[in-house]
Short mmCIF file of C-alpha atoms in Angstrom, two decimals:
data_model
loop_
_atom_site.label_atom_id
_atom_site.label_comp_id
_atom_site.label_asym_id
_atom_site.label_seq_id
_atom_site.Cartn_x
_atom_site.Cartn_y
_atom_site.Cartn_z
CA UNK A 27 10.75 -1.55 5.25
CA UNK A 28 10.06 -2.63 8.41
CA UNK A 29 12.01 -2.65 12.16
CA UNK A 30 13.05 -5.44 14.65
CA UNK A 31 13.16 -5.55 18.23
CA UNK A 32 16.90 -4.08 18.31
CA UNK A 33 16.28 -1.14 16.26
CA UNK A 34 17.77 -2.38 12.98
CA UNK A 35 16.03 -1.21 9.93
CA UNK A 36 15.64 -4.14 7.27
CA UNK A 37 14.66 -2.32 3.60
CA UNK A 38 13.88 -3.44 0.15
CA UNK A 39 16.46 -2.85 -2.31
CA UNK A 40 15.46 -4.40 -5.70
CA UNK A 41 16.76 -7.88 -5.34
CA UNK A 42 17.92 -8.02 -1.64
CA UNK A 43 17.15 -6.68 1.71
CA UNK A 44 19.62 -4.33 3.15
CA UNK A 45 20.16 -4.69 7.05
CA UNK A 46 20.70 -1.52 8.82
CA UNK A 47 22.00 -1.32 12.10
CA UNK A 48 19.73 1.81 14.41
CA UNK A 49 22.67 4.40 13.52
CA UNK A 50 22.10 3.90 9.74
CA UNK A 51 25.09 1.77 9.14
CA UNK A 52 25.10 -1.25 6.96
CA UNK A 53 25.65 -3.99 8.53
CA UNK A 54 24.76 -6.59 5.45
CA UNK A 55 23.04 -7.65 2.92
CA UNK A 56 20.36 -10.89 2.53
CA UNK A 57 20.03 -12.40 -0.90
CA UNK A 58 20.87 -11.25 -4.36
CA UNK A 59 19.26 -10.54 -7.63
CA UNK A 60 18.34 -13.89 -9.44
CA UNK A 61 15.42 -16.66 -9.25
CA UNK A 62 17.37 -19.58 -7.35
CA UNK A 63 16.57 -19.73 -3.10
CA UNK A 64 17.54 -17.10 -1.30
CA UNK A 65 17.71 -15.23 -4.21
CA UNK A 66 15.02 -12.35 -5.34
CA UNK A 67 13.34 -10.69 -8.64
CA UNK A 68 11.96 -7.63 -6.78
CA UNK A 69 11.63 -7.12 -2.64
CA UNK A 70 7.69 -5.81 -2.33
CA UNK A 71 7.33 -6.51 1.14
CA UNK A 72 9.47 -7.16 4.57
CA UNK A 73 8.16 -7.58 7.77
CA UNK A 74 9.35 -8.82 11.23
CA UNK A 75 8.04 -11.74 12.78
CA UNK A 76 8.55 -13.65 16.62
CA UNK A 77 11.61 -13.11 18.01
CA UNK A 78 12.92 -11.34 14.62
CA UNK A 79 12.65 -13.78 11.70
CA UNK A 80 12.44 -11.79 8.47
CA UNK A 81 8.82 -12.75 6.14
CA UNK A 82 10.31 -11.76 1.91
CA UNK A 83 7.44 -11.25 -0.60
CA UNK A 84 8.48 -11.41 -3.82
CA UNK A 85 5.91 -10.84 -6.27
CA UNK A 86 7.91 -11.65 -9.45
CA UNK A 87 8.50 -15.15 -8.02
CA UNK A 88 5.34 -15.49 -6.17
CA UNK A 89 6.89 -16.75 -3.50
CA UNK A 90 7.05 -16.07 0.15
CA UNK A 91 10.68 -16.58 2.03
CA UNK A 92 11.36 -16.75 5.77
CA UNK A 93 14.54 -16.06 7.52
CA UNK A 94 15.41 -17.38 11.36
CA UNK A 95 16.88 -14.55 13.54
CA UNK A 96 20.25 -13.37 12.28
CA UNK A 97 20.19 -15.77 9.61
CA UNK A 98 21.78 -15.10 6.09
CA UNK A 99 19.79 -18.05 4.73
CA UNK A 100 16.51 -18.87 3.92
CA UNK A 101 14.78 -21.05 6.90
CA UNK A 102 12.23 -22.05 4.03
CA UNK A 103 10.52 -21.07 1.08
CA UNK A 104 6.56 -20.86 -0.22
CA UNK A 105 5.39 -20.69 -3.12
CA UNK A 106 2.04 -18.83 -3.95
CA UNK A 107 -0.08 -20.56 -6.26
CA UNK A 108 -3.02 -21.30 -3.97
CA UNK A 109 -4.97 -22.85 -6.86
CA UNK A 110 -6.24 -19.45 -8.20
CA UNK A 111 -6.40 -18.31 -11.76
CA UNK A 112 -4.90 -15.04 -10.76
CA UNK A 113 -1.47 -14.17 -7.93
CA UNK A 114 -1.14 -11.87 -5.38
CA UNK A 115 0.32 -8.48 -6.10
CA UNK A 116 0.34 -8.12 -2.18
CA UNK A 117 0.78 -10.53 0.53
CA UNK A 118 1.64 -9.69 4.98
CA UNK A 119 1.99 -12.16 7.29
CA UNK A 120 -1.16 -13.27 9.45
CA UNK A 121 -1.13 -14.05 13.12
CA UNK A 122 0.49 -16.28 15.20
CA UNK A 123 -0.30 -19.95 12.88
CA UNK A 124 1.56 -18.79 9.97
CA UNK A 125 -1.13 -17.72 7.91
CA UNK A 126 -1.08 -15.15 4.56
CA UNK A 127 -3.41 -12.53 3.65
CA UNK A 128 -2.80 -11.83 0.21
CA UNK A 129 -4.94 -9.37 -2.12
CA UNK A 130 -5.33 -11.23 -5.71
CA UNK A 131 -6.73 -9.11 -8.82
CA UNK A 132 -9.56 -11.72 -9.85
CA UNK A 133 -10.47 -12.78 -13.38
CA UNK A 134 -14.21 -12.83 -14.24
CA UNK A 135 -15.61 -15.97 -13.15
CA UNK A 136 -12.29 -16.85 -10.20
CA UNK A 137 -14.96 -16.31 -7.32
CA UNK A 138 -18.60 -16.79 -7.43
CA UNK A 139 -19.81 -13.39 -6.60
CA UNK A 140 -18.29 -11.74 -9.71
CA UNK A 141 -19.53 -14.27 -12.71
CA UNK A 142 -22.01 -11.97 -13.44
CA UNK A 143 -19.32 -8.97 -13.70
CA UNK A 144 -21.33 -6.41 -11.15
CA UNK A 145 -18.64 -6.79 -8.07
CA UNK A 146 -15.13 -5.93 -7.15
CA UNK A 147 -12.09 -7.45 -9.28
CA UNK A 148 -9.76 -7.36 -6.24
CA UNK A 149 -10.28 -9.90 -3.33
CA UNK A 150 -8.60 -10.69 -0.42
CA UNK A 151 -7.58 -13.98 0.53
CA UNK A 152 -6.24 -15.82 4.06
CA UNK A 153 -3.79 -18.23 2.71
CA UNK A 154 -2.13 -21.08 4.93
CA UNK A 155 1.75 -21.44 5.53
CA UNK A 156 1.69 -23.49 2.46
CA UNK A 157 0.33 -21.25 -0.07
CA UNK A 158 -3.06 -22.90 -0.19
CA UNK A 159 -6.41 -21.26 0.08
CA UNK A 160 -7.47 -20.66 3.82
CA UNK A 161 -10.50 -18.60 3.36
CA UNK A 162 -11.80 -16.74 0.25
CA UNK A 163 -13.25 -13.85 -0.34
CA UNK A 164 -12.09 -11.94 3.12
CA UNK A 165 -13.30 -8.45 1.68
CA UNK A 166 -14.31 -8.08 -1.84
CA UNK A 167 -12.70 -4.60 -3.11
CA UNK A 168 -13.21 -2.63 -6.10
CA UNK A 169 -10.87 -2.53 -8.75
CA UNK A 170 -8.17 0.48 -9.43
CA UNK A 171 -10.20 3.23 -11.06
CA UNK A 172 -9.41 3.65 -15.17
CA UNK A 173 -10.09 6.16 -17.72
CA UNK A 174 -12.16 3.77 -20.41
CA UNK A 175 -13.05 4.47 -23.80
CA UNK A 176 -14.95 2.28 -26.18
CA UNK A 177 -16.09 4.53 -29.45
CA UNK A 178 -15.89 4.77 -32.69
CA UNK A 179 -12.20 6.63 -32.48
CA UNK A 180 -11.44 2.97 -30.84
CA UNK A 181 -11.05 1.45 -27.14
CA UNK A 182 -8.67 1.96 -24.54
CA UNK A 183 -8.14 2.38 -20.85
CA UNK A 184 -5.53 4.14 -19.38
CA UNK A 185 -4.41 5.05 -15.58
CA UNK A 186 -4.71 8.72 -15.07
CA UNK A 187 -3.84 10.72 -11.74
CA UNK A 188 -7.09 11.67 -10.07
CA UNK A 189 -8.33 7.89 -9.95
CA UNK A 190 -9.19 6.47 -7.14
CA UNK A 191 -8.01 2.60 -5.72
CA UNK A 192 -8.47 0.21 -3.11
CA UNK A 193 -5.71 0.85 -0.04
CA UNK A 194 -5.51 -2.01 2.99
CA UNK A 195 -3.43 -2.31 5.66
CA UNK A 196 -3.05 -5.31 8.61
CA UNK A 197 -2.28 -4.20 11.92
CA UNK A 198 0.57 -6.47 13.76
CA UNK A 199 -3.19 -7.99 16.04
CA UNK A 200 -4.51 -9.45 12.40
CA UNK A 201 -7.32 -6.85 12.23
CA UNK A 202 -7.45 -5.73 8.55
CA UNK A 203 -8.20 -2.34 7.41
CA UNK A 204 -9.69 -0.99 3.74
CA UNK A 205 -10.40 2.03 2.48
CA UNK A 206 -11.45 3.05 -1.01
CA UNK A 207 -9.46 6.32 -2.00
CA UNK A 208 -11.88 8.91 -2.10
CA UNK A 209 -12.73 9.53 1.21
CA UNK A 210 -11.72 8.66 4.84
CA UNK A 211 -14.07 5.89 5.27
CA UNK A 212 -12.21 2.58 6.74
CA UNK A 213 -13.68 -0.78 7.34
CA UNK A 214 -11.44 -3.01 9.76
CA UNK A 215 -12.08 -6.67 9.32
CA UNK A 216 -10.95 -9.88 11.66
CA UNK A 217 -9.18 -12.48 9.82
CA UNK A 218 -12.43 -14.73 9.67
CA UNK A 219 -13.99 -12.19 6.97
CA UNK A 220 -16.12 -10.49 10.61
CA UNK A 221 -16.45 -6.50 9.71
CA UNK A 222 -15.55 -5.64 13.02
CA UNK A 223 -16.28 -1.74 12.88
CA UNK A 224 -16.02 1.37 10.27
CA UNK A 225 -15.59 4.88 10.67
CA UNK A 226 -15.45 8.06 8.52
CA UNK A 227 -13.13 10.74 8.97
CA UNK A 228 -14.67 14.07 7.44
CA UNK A 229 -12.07 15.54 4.82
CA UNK A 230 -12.59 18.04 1.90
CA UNK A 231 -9.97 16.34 -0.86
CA UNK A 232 -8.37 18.69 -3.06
CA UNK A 233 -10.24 20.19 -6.26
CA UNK A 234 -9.30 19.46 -9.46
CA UNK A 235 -8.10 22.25 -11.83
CA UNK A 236 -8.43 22.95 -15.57
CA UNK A 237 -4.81 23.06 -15.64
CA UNK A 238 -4.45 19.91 -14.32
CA UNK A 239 -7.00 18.42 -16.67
CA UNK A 240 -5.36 19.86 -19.60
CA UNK A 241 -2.32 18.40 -18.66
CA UNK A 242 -3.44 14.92 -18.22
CA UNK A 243 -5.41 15.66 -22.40
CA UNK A 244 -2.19 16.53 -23.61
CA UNK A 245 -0.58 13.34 -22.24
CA UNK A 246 -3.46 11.19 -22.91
CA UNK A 247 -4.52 12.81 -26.55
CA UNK A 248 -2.69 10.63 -29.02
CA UNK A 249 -4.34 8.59 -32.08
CA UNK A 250 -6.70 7.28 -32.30
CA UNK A 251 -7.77 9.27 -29.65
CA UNK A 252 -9.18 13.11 -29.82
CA UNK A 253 -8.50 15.65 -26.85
CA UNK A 254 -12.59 15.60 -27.28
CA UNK A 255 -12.43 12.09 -26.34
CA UNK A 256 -10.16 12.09 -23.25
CA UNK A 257 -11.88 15.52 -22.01
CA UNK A 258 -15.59 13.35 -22.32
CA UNK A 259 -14.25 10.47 -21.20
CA UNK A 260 -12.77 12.53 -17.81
CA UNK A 261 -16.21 14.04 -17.31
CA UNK A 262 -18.05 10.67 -17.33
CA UNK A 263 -15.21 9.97 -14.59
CA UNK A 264 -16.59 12.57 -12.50
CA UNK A 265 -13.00 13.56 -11.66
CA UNK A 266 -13.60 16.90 -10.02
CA UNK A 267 -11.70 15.84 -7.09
CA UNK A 268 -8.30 14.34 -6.19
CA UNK A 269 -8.36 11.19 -4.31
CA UNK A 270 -8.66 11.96 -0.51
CA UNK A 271 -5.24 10.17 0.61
CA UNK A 272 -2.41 8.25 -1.21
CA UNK A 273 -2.15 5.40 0.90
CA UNK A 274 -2.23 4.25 5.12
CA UNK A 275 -0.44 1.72 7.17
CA UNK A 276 -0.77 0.60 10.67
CA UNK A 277 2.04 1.12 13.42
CA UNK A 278 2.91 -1.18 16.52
CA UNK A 279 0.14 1.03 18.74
CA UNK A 280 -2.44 0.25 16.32
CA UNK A 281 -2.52 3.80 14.94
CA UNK A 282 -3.45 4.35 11.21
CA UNK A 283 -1.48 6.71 9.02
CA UNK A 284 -3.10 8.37 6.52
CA UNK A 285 -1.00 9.91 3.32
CA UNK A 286 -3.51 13.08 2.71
CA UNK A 287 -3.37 14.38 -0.63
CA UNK A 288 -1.42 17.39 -0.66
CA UNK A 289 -3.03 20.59 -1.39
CA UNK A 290 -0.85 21.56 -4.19
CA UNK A 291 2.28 20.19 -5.61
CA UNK A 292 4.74 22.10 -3.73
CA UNK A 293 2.91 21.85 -0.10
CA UNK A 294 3.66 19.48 1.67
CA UNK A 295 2.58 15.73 2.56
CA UNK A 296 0.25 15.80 5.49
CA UNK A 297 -0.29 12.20 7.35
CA UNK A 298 -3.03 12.15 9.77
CA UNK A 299 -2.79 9.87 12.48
CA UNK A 300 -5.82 8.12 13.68
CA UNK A 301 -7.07 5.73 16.44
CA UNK A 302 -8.28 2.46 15.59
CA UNK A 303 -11.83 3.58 15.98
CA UNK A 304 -10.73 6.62 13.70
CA UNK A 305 -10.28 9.19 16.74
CA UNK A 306 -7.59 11.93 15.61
CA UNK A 307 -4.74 11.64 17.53
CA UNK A 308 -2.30 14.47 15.37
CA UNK A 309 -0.55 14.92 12.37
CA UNK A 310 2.96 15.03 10.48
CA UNK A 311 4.23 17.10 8.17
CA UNK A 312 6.75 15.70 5.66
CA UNK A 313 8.08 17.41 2.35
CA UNK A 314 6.66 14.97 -0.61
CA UNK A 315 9.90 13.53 -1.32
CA UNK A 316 9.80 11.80 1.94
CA UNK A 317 7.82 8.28 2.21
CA UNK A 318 7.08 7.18 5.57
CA UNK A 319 7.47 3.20 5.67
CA UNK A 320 6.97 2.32 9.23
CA UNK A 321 6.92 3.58 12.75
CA UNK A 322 7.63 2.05 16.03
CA UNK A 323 7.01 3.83 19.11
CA UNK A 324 8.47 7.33 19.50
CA UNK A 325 10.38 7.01 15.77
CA UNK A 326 9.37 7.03 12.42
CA UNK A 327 11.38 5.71 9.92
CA UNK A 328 11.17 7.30 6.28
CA UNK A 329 12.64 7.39 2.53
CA UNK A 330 13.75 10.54 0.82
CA UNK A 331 14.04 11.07 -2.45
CA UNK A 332 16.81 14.07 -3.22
CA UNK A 333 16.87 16.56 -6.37
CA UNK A 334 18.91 13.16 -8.33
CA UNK A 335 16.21 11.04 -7.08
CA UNK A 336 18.88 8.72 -5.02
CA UNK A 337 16.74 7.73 -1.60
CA UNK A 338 18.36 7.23 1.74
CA UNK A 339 16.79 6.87 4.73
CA UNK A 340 15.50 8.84 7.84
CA UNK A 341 14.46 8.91 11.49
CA UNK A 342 12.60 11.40 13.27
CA UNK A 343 12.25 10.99 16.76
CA UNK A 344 8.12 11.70 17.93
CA UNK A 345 7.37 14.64 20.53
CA UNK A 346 3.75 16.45 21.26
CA UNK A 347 2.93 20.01 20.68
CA UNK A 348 0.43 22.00 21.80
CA UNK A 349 -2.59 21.17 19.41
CA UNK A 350 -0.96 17.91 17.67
CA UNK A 351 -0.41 14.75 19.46
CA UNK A 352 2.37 13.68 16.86
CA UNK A 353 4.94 16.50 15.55
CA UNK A 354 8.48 16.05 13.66
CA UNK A 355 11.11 17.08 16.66
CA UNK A 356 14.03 15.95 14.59
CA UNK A 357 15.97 13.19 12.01
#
């Protein structure tokens, strides 16, 4: 989701974006399911660009599409090839000249540094308006982290809950921020590949139980594969930990907000909110069925998920309390 300068909330919903006015009321819908223009396979991302035109990314078309202020047709159209071997799964607009930065999962041998297999197999790139390659290789990032298994029982790899990923964010100044999930440690980069700082936050992430691992045998335990198997295999993963956070993003004031893992699966969803130089500013307590997707001054705008899993969405307004910059003062 994102927000534009009148308050209006602009969300995803499958194959269209749903225009909100600030109350909550919809006010209309842009696009429909299908694969001609204006038209969508799957809304990934929306943001908000000068004076309010609406940036589409739809993955499942690989194509970018811009929308002029108000505007219930597309202003034009790009297509995301760039020449690669491999498409972005991600893409956010870029400064002030148009430009993409767009995170590709690489095959061996797509950039130079990985021909030899021993680097990351997820790269960043700065694409122009037109979908072709700007700059490559903006940060070279490790691949999502999977359970593998090559024995004699057979060979497999499978995505299992305690694994850690890659998470990124761009701020709205076209500094861009990384952080591999198992600790607090972000890198922010400029848009010319310049590391421009890092910092580490210290956090203890949450322990892994037995009970947890047995659950994720049970699942994963299925010919040809032996609970023996997954249990080795999840020891050679050195999964004694949860991943540190879930996932960040970065508001208009340049503040980074960090999903912590929860401590259990009933507590609830802690984000920390952090400087840009990773001072703590305060934190925000949501239940876990509640996403935050943006915020924008004083308000943060969330989606909940109720007990039938339908979502809606919800605004809190921002206050200070005594020993937390940021606290939840109502929706």
């Amino acid at each position: 989701m994102d927000v534009d300068s009148r308050g209006r909330i602009l969300v995803g919903d499958g194959g269209a974006v749903v225009v909100l006015s600030p109350e909550g009321r919809v006010e209309k819908r842009i696009g429909r399911p299908g694969s001609g223009p204006g038209e969508f396979r799957y809304v990934a991302t929306i943001a908000i660009l000068a004076r309010d035109s609406v940036f589409v990314y739809d993955p499942g078309l690989r194509r970018i599409t811009v929308y002029a202020p108000g505007a219930d047709k597309p202003a034009y159209s790009t297509q995301l090839s760039s020449g690669q071997t491999t498409l972005p799964y991600w893409a956010r607009p870029a400064g002030k000249r148009g430009q993409i930065v767009a995170v590709f999962n690489t095959a061996r041998g797509d950039v130079p540094e990985r021909q030899n297999g021993t680097v990351p197999a997820e790269v960043l790139r700065l694409l122009n308006p037109d979908g072709s390659l700007a700059r490559d290789s903006l940060v070279l990032m490790p691949e999502v982290q999977m359970l593998d298994i090559n024995n004699t029982e057979g060979r497999g790899a499978f995505h299992y809950p305690f694994a850690r990923s890659s998470a990124f964010a761009l701020s709205r100044g076209g500094v861009i921020y990384h952080a591999w999930t198992d600790s607090l440690h972000f890198t922010a980069y400029a848009l010319d590949g310049r590391r421009l700082r890092e910092f580490r936050v210290p956090h203890a992430p949450r322990p892994v139980s037995s009970a947890e691992i047995d659950s994720v045998v049970q699942r994963l335990a299925k010919p040809p594969f032996s609970e023996a198997t997954i249990r080795r295999a999840l020891r050679e993963a050195d999964t004694r930990t949860w991943p540190a956070f879930r996932g960040f993003f970065v508001d208009d004031q340049e503040r980074l907000w960090v999903a912590l893992t929860p401590a259990s699966n009933d507590a609830d969803l802690e984000w920390l909110v952090l400087g840009p130089s990773g001072q703590r500013l305060g934190s925000l307590r949501l239940p876990q069925s509640v996403t935050l997707g943006a915020v924008r001054g004083d308000r943060a705008y969330a989606v909940a998920r109720d007990e039938n899993d339908v979502e809606s969405i919800v605004v809190y307004q921002l206050t200070s309390t005594p020993g937390a910059t940021v606290a939840k003062a109502g929706k």
